[in-house]
PDB file of C-alpha atoms in Angstrom:
ATOM      1  CA  MET A   1      31.065 -21.218  71.644  1.00 50.00           C
ATOM      2  CA  ALA A   2      33.374 -22.337  74.412  1.00 55.00           C
ATOM      3  CA  ARG A   3      37.082 -21.832  73.913  1.00 55.00           C
ATOM      4  CA  ARG A   4      39.844 -23.443  75.877  1.00 53.00           C
ATOM      5  CA  PHE A   5      43.163 -21.748  76.635  1.00 54.00           C
ATOM      6  CA  GLY A   6      45.176 -23.957  78.971  1.00 51.00           C
ATOM      7  CA  ILE A   7      42.996 -24.504  82.027  1.00 54.00           C
ATOM      8  CA  ILE A   8      40.831 -21.440  81.359  1.00 59.00           C
ATOM      9  CA  VAL A   9      37.561 -22.148  79.595  1.00 58.00           C
ATOM     10  CA  PHE A  10      35.347 -19.212  78.704  1.00 62.00           C
ATOM     11  CA  THR A  11      32.413 -18.362  76.533  1.00 69.00           C
ATOM     12  CA  GLU A  12      31.660 -15.097  74.801  1.00 70.00           C
ATOM     13  CA  GLU A  13      29.259 -14.139  77.584  1.00 69.00           C
ATOM     14  CA  GLN A  14      32.054 -14.362  80.160  1.00 78.00           C
ATOM     15  CA  VAL A  15      34.299 -11.749  78.535  1.00 81.00           C
ATOM     16  CA  GLN A  16      32.714  -8.959  80.601  1.00 83.00           C
ATOM     17  CA  LEU A  17      33.174 -11.015  83.770  1.00 84.00           C
ATOM     18  CA  TRP A  18      36.852 -11.608  83.013  1.00 85.00           C
ATOM     19  CA  PHE A  19      37.368  -7.907  82.320  1.00 88.00           C
ATOM     20  CA  GLY A  20      35.655  -6.980  85.592  1.00 87.00           C
ATOM     21  CA  PHE A  21      37.631  -9.613  87.463  1.00 90.00           C
ATOM     22  CA  PHE A  22      40.948  -8.228  86.243  1.00 91.00           C
ATOM     23  CA  VAL A  23      39.958  -4.605  86.914  1.00 93.00           C
ATOM     24  CA  PHE A  24      38.655  -5.308  90.422  1.00 91.00           C
ATOM     25  CA  GLY A  25      41.588  -7.639  91.037  1.00 93.00           C
ATOM     26  CA  ALA A  26      43.992  -4.805  90.257  1.00 95.00           C
ATOM     27  CA  PHE A  27      42.121  -2.423  92.575  1.00 94.00           C
ATOM     28  CA  CYS A  28      42.040  -5.149  95.237  1.00 94.00           C
ATOM     29  CA  ALA A  29      45.797  -5.701  95.032  1.00 96.00           C
ATOM     30  CA  TYR A  30      46.393  -1.927  95.146  1.00 95.00           C
ATOM     31  CA  SER A  31      44.219  -1.441  98.235  1.00 94.00           C
ATOM     32  CA  TRP A  32      45.728  -4.443 100.066  1.00 95.00           C
ATOM     33  CA  TYR A  33      49.215  -3.203  99.208  1.00 96.00           C
ATOM     34  CA  TRP A  34      48.656   0.260 100.660  1.00 94.00           C
ATOM     35  CA  TYR A  35      46.771  -0.999 103.716  1.00 94.00           C
ATOM     36  CA  ILE A  36      49.554  -3.435 104.609  1.00 95.00           C
ATOM     37  CA  ARG A  37      52.232  -0.784 103.983  1.00 95.00           C
ATOM     38  CA  SER A  38      50.297   1.690 106.133  1.00 93.00           C
ATOM     39  CA  PHE A  39      49.959  -0.865 108.928  1.00 94.00           C
ATOM     40  CA  ILE A  40      53.704  -1.568 108.886  1.00 95.00           C
ATOM     41  CA  PHE A  41      54.530   2.159 108.783  1.00 94.00           C
ATOM     42  CA  TYR A  42      52.235   3.116 111.674  1.00 92.00           C
ATOM     43  CA  TYR A  43      53.234   0.024 113.683  1.00 95.00           C
ATOM     44  CA  LYS A  44      56.895   1.058 113.501  1.00 94.00           C
ATOM     45  CA  ASN A  45      55.925   4.626 114.522  1.00 92.00           C
ATOM     46  CA  GLY A  46      53.853   3.474 117.484  1.00 92.00           C
ATOM     47  CA  PHE A  47      50.592   4.345 115.691  1.00 91.00           C
ATOM     48  CA  ASP A  48      51.439   8.040 115.703  1.00 91.00           C
ATOM     49  CA  PHE A  49      49.065   9.509 113.119  1.00 91.00           C
ATOM     50  CA  SER A  50      50.702  12.945 113.052  1.00 91.00           C
ATOM     51  CA  GLU A  51      52.698  11.913 109.958  1.00 88.00           C
ATOM     52  CA  ASP A  52      50.795  11.137 106.762  1.00 88.00           C
ATOM     53  CA  PHE A  53      51.702   8.062 104.735  1.00 86.00           C
ATOM     54  CA  GLY A  54      50.534   6.718 101.413  1.00 84.00           C
ATOM     55  CA  PRO A  55      48.641   8.274  98.532  1.00 85.00           C
ATOM     56  CA  LYS A  56      46.478  11.329  99.055  1.00 83.00           C
ATOM     57  CA  ILE A  57      42.795  10.401  99.208  1.00 81.00           C
ATOM     58  CA  SER A  58      40.536  13.343  98.504  1.00 78.00           C
ATOM     59  CA  GLU A  59      37.114  13.981  97.023  1.00 76.00           C
ATOM     60  CA  PHE A  60      38.360  17.190  95.403  1.00 76.00           C
ATOM     61  CA  GLU A  61      42.022  17.579  94.476  1.00 74.00           C
ATOM     62  CA  ASP A  62      42.127  21.358  94.911  1.00 74.00           C
ATOM     63  CA  ASP A  63      40.377  21.551  98.313  1.00 75.00           C
ATOM     64  CA  ASP A  64      42.160  20.213 101.406  1.00 74.00           C
ATOM     65  CA  ARG A  65      38.986  20.298 103.513  1.00 77.00           C
ATOM     66  CA  PHE A  66      37.859  17.068 101.845  1.00 80.00           C
ATOM     67  CA  THR A  67      41.177  15.225 102.150  1.00 84.00           C
ATOM     68  CA  ALA A  68      41.194  12.195 104.451  1.00 85.00           C
ATOM     69  CA  LYS A  69      43.334  12.606 107.553  1.00 89.00           C
ATOM     70  CA  PRO A  70      45.949   9.914 108.296  1.00 88.00           C
ATOM     71  CA  LYS A  71      43.852   8.297 111.050  1.00 90.00           C
ATOM     72  CA  GLU A  72      40.734   8.312 108.828  1.00 91.00           C
ATOM     73  CA  LYS A  73      42.661   6.684 105.996  1.00 90.00           C
ATOM     74  CA  PHE A  74      44.056   3.951 108.225  1.00 91.00           C
ATOM     75  CA  LEU A  75      40.904   3.154 110.211  1.00 92.00           C
ATOM     76  CA  ILE A  76      38.112   3.814 107.683  1.00 92.00           C
ATOM     77  CA  VAL A  77      39.142   4.379 104.065  1.00 91.00           C
ATOM     78  CA  TRP A  78      41.672   1.577 103.458  1.00 92.00           C
ATOM     79  CA  PRO A  79      39.673  -1.121 105.309  1.00 94.00           C
ATOM     80  CA  LEU A  80      36.572  -0.095 103.345  1.00 95.00           C
ATOM     81  CA  PHE A  81      38.472  -0.248 100.041  1.00 93.00           C
ATOM     82  CA  VAL A  82      39.966  -3.623 100.977  1.00 95.00           C
ATOM     83  CA  PHE A  83      36.580  -5.063 101.947  1.00 96.00           C
ATOM     84  CA  MET A  84      34.677  -3.797  98.892  1.00 95.00           C
ATOM     85  CA  THR A  85      37.289  -4.718  96.282  1.00 94.00           C
ATOM     86  CA  SER A  86      37.821  -8.142  97.874  1.00 95.00           C
ATOM     87  CA  LEU A  87      34.065  -8.757  97.955  1.00 95.00           C
ATOM     88  CA  PHE A  88      33.573  -7.804  94.298  1.00 92.00           C
ATOM     89  CA  SER A  89      36.613  -9.835  93.220  1.00 92.00           C
ATOM     90  CA  LEU A  90      35.289 -12.859  95.116  1.00 92.00           C
ATOM     91  CA  LEU A  91      31.808 -12.499  93.590  1.00 91.00           C
ATOM     92  CA  LEU A  92      33.238 -12.201  90.078  1.00 89.00           C
ATOM     93  CA  PHE A  93      35.465 -15.225  90.701  1.00 88.00           C
ATOM     94  CA  LEU A  94      32.477 -17.288  91.861  1.00 88.00           C
ATOM     95  CA  MET A  95      30.503 -16.225  88.779  1.00 85.00           C
ATOM     96  CA  LEU A  96      33.368 -17.237  86.507  1.00 83.00           C
ATOM     97  CA  MET A  97      33.637 -20.633  88.190  1.00 82.00           C
ATOM     98  CA  GLY A  98      29.889 -21.216  87.841  1.00 77.00           C
ATOM     99  CA  ALA A  99      29.027 -21.233  91.556  1.00 80.00           C
ATOM    100  CA  LEU A 100      26.909 -18.081  91.139  1.00 77.00           C
ATOM    101  CA  LYS A 101      24.714 -17.583  88.125  1.00 75.00           C
ATOM    102  CA  PRO A 102      24.146 -14.004  86.965  1.00 70.00           C
ATOM    103  CA  CYS A 103      20.583 -13.511  85.782  1.00 68.00           C
ATOM    104  CA  TYR A 104      20.683 -11.931  82.322  1.00 66.00           C
ATOM    105  CA  ASN A 105      17.109 -12.249  81.039  1.00 68.00           C
ATOM    106  CA  CYS A 106      14.996 -12.808  84.096  1.00 62.00           C
ATOM    107  CA  GLY A 107      11.281 -12.765  83.638  1.00 52.00           C
ATOM    108  CA  PRO A 108       8.465 -14.671  81.999  1.00 51.00           C
TER     109      PRO A 108
END
């Protein structure tokens, strides 16, 4: 059954898509925020990567060998996060608008 709340129309099957859209949207905003802040910080410092900025990104919290260095965070990690979260948010948005159709029960 389709329900209408203002301009948003959704069915019961779209609840998971809306949840995913909001979760990935939050991660997308977070990654864009820190990438832009990092760019401004390193731009003002003349792209001197000797000083770390932003949240610590590490595979293991207790081992510093696996912590991303400032240059790695700026050139690899944040752009990758921005690209992936933006891509997933865009795909979920297109599914919610009906431009892409997810295949639930494909087969004969």
